[in-house]
Tab-separated table of C-alpha atoms and ligand atoms in Angstrom:
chain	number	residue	atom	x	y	z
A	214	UNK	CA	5.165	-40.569	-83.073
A	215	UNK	CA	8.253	-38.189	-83.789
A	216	UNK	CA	9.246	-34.482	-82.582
A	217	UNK	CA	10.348	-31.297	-84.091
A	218	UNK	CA	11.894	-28.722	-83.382
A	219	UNK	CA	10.464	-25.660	-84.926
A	220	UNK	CA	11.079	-21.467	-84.689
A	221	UNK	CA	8.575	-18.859	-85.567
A	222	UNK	CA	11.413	-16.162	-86.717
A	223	UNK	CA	11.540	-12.389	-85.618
A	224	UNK	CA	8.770	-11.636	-88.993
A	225	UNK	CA	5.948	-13.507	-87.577
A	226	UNK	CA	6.148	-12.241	-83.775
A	227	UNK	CA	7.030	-8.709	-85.445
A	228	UNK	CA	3.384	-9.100	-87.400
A	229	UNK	CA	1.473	-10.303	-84.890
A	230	UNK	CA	1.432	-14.377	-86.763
A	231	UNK	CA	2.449	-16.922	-84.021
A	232	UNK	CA	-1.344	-17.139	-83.566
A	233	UNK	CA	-2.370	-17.940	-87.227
A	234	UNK	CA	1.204	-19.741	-87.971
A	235	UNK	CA	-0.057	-22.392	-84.735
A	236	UNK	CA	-3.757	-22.885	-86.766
A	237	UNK	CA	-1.879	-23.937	-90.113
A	238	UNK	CA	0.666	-26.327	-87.607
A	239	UNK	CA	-2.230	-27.428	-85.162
A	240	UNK	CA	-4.531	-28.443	-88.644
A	241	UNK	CA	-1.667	-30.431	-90.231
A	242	UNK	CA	-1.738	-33.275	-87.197
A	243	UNK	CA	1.195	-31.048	-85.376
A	244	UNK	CA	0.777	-31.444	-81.581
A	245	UNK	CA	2.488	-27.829	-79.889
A	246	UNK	CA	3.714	-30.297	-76.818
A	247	UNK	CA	6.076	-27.268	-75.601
A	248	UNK	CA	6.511	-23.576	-76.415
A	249	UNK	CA	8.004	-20.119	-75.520
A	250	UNK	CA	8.291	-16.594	-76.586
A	251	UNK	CA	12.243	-15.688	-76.079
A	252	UNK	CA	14.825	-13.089	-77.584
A	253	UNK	CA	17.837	-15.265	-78.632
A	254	UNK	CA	21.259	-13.999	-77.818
A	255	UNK	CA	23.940	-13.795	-80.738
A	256	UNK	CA	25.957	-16.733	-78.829
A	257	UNK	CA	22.648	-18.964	-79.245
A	258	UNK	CA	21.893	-17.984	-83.031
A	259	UNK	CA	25.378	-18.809	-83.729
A	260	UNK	CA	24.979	-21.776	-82.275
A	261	UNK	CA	21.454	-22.898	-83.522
A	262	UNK	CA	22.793	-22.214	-87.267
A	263	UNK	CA	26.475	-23.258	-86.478
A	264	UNK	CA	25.960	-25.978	-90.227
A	265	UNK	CA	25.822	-22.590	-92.349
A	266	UNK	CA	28.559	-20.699	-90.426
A	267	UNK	CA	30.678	-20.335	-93.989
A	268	UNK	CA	27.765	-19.675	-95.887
A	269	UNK	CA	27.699	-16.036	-97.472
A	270	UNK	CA	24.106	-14.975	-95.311
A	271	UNK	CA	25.296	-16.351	-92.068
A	272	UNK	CA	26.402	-12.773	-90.841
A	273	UNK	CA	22.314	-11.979	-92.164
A	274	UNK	CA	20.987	-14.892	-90.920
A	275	UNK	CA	22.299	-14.533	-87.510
A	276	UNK	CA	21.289	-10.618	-87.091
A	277	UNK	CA	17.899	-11.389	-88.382
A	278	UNK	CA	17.386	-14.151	-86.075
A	279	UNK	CA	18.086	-12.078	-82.748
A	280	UNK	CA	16.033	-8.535	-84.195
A	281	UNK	CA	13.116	-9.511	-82.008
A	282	UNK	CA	11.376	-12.330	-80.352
A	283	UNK	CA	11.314	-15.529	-81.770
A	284	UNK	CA	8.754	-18.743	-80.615
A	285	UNK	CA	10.274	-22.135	-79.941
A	286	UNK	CA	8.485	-24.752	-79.940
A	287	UNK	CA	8.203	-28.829	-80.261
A	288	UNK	CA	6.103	-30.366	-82.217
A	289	UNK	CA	4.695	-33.860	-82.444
A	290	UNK	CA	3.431	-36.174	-84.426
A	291	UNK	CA	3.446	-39.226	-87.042
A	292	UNK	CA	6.434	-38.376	-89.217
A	293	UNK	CA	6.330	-34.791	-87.946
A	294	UNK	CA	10.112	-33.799	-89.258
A	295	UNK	CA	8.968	-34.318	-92.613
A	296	UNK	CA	5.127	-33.149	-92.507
A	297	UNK	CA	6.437	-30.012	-91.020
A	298	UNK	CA	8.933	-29.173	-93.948
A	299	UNK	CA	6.126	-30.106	-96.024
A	300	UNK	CA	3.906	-27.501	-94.241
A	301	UNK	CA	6.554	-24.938	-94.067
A	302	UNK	CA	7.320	-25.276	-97.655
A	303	UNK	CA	10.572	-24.239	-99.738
A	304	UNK	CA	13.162	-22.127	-97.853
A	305	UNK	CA	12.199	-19.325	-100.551
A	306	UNK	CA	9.095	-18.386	-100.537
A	307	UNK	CA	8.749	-17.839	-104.326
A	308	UNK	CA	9.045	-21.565	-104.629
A	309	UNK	CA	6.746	-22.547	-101.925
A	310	UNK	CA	3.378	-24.664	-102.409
A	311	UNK	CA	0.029	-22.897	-102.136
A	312	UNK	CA	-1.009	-23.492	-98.480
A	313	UNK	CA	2.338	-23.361	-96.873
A	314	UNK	CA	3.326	-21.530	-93.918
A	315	UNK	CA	5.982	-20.064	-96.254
A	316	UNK	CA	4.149	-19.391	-99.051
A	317	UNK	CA	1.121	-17.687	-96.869
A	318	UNK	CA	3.435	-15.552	-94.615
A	319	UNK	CA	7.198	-15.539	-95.834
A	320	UNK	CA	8.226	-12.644	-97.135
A	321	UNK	CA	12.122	-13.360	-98.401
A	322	UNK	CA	14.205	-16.235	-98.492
A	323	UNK	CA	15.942	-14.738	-95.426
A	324	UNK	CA	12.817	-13.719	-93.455
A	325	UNK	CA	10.994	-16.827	-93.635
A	326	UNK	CA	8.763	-17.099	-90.904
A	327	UNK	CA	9.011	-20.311	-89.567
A	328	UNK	CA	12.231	-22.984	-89.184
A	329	UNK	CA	12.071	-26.416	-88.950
A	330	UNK	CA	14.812	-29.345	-88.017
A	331	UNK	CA	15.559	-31.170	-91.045
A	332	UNK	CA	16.491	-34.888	-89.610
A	333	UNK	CA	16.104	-36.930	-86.596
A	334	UNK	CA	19.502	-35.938	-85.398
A	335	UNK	CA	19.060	-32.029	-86.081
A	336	UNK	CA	15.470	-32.695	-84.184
A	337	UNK	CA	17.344	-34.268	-80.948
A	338	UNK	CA	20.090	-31.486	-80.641
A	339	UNK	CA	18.210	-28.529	-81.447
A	340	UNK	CA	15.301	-29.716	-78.982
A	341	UNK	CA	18.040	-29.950	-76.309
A	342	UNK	CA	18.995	-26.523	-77.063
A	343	UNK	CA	16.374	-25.159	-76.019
A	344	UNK	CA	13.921	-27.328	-74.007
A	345	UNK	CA	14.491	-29.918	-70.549
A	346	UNK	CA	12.682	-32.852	-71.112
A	347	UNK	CA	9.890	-32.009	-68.317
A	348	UNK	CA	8.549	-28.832	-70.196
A	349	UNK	CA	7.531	-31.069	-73.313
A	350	UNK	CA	4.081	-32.395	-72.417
B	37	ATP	P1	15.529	-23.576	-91.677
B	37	ATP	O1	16.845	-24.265	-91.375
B	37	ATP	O2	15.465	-22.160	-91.120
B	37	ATP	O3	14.350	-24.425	-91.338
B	37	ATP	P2	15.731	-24.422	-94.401
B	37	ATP	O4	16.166	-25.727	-93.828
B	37	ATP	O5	14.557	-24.413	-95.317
B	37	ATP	O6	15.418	-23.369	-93.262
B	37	ATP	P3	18.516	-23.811	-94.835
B	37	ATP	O7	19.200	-24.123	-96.098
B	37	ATP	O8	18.760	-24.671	-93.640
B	37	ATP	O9	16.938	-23.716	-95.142
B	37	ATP	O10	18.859	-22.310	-94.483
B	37	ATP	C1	18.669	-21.831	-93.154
B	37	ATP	C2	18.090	-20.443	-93.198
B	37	ATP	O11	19.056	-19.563	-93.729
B	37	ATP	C3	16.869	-20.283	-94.104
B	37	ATP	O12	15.654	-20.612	-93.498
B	37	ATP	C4	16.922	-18.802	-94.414
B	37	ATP	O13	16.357	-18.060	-93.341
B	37	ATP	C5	18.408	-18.541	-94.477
B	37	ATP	N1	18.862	-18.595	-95.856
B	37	ATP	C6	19.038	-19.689	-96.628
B	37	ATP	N2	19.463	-19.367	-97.853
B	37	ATP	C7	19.566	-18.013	-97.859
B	37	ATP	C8	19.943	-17.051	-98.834
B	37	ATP	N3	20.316	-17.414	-100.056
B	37	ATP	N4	19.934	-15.742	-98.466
B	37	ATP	C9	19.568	-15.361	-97.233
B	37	ATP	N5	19.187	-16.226	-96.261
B	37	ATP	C10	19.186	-17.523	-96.566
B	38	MG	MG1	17.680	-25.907	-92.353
């Protein structure tokens, strides 16, 4: 078994989807083995997406991120990095599979509902981020 670490952004707690995002994740195999509602500071955003600080959005990404509440959460499962991208789908939703969190909910490349680590590695730090090891049951 593997963890992820996953966000539902600022569009799905502003439209009421954590609820229906967590069906789609829960019927995929995903185990929700810790989770919380919280508003991220700038300082924490900044941190969480230090990889794209040169990247044009970043400025974007990083208000977007602390507009509202956000969900964090850990997921588990077998090869649960990779099923989760695959249930997320493409960054842009225009590209994402039928199905997919992404394509069922996203609304922009930018807003795109849910985030999930991209490697072991990412997975490790981004969990420590934001979770002690005794909240992850
Ligand atoms: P995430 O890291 O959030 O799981 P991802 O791995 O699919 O998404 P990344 O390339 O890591 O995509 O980009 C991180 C986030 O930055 C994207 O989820 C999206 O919210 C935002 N982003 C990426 N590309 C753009 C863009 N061209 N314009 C605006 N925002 C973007
Ligand atoms: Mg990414």
């Amino acid at each position: 078994v593997q963890r992820t670490f996953s966000i539902l952004k600022p569009d799905a707690t502003r439209r009421n989807l954590t609820g229906a995002v967590n069906a789609v994740i829960e019927k995929a195999g995903l185990r929700i083995v810790a989770q919380k509602r919280i508003h991220l500071t700038k300082a924490q955003a900044e941190t969480f997406y230090a990889v794209h600080s040169a990247r044009p959005f970043f400025g974007e990404l990083v208000e977007f991120m602390t507009s509202g509440p956000v969900v964090v959460q850990v997921l588990e499962g077998e090869d649960a990095i990779a099923k989760y991208r695959d249930v997320m789908g493409a960054t842009n939703p225009a590209n994402a599979a039928e199905g997919t969190i992404r394509k069922l909910f996203a609304e922009s490349v930018g807003e795109n509902t849910a985030h999930g680590s991209d490697a072991p590695e990412a997975a490790a730090v981004e969990i420590a981020q934001f979770f002690s090891g005794n909240e992850i049951v």
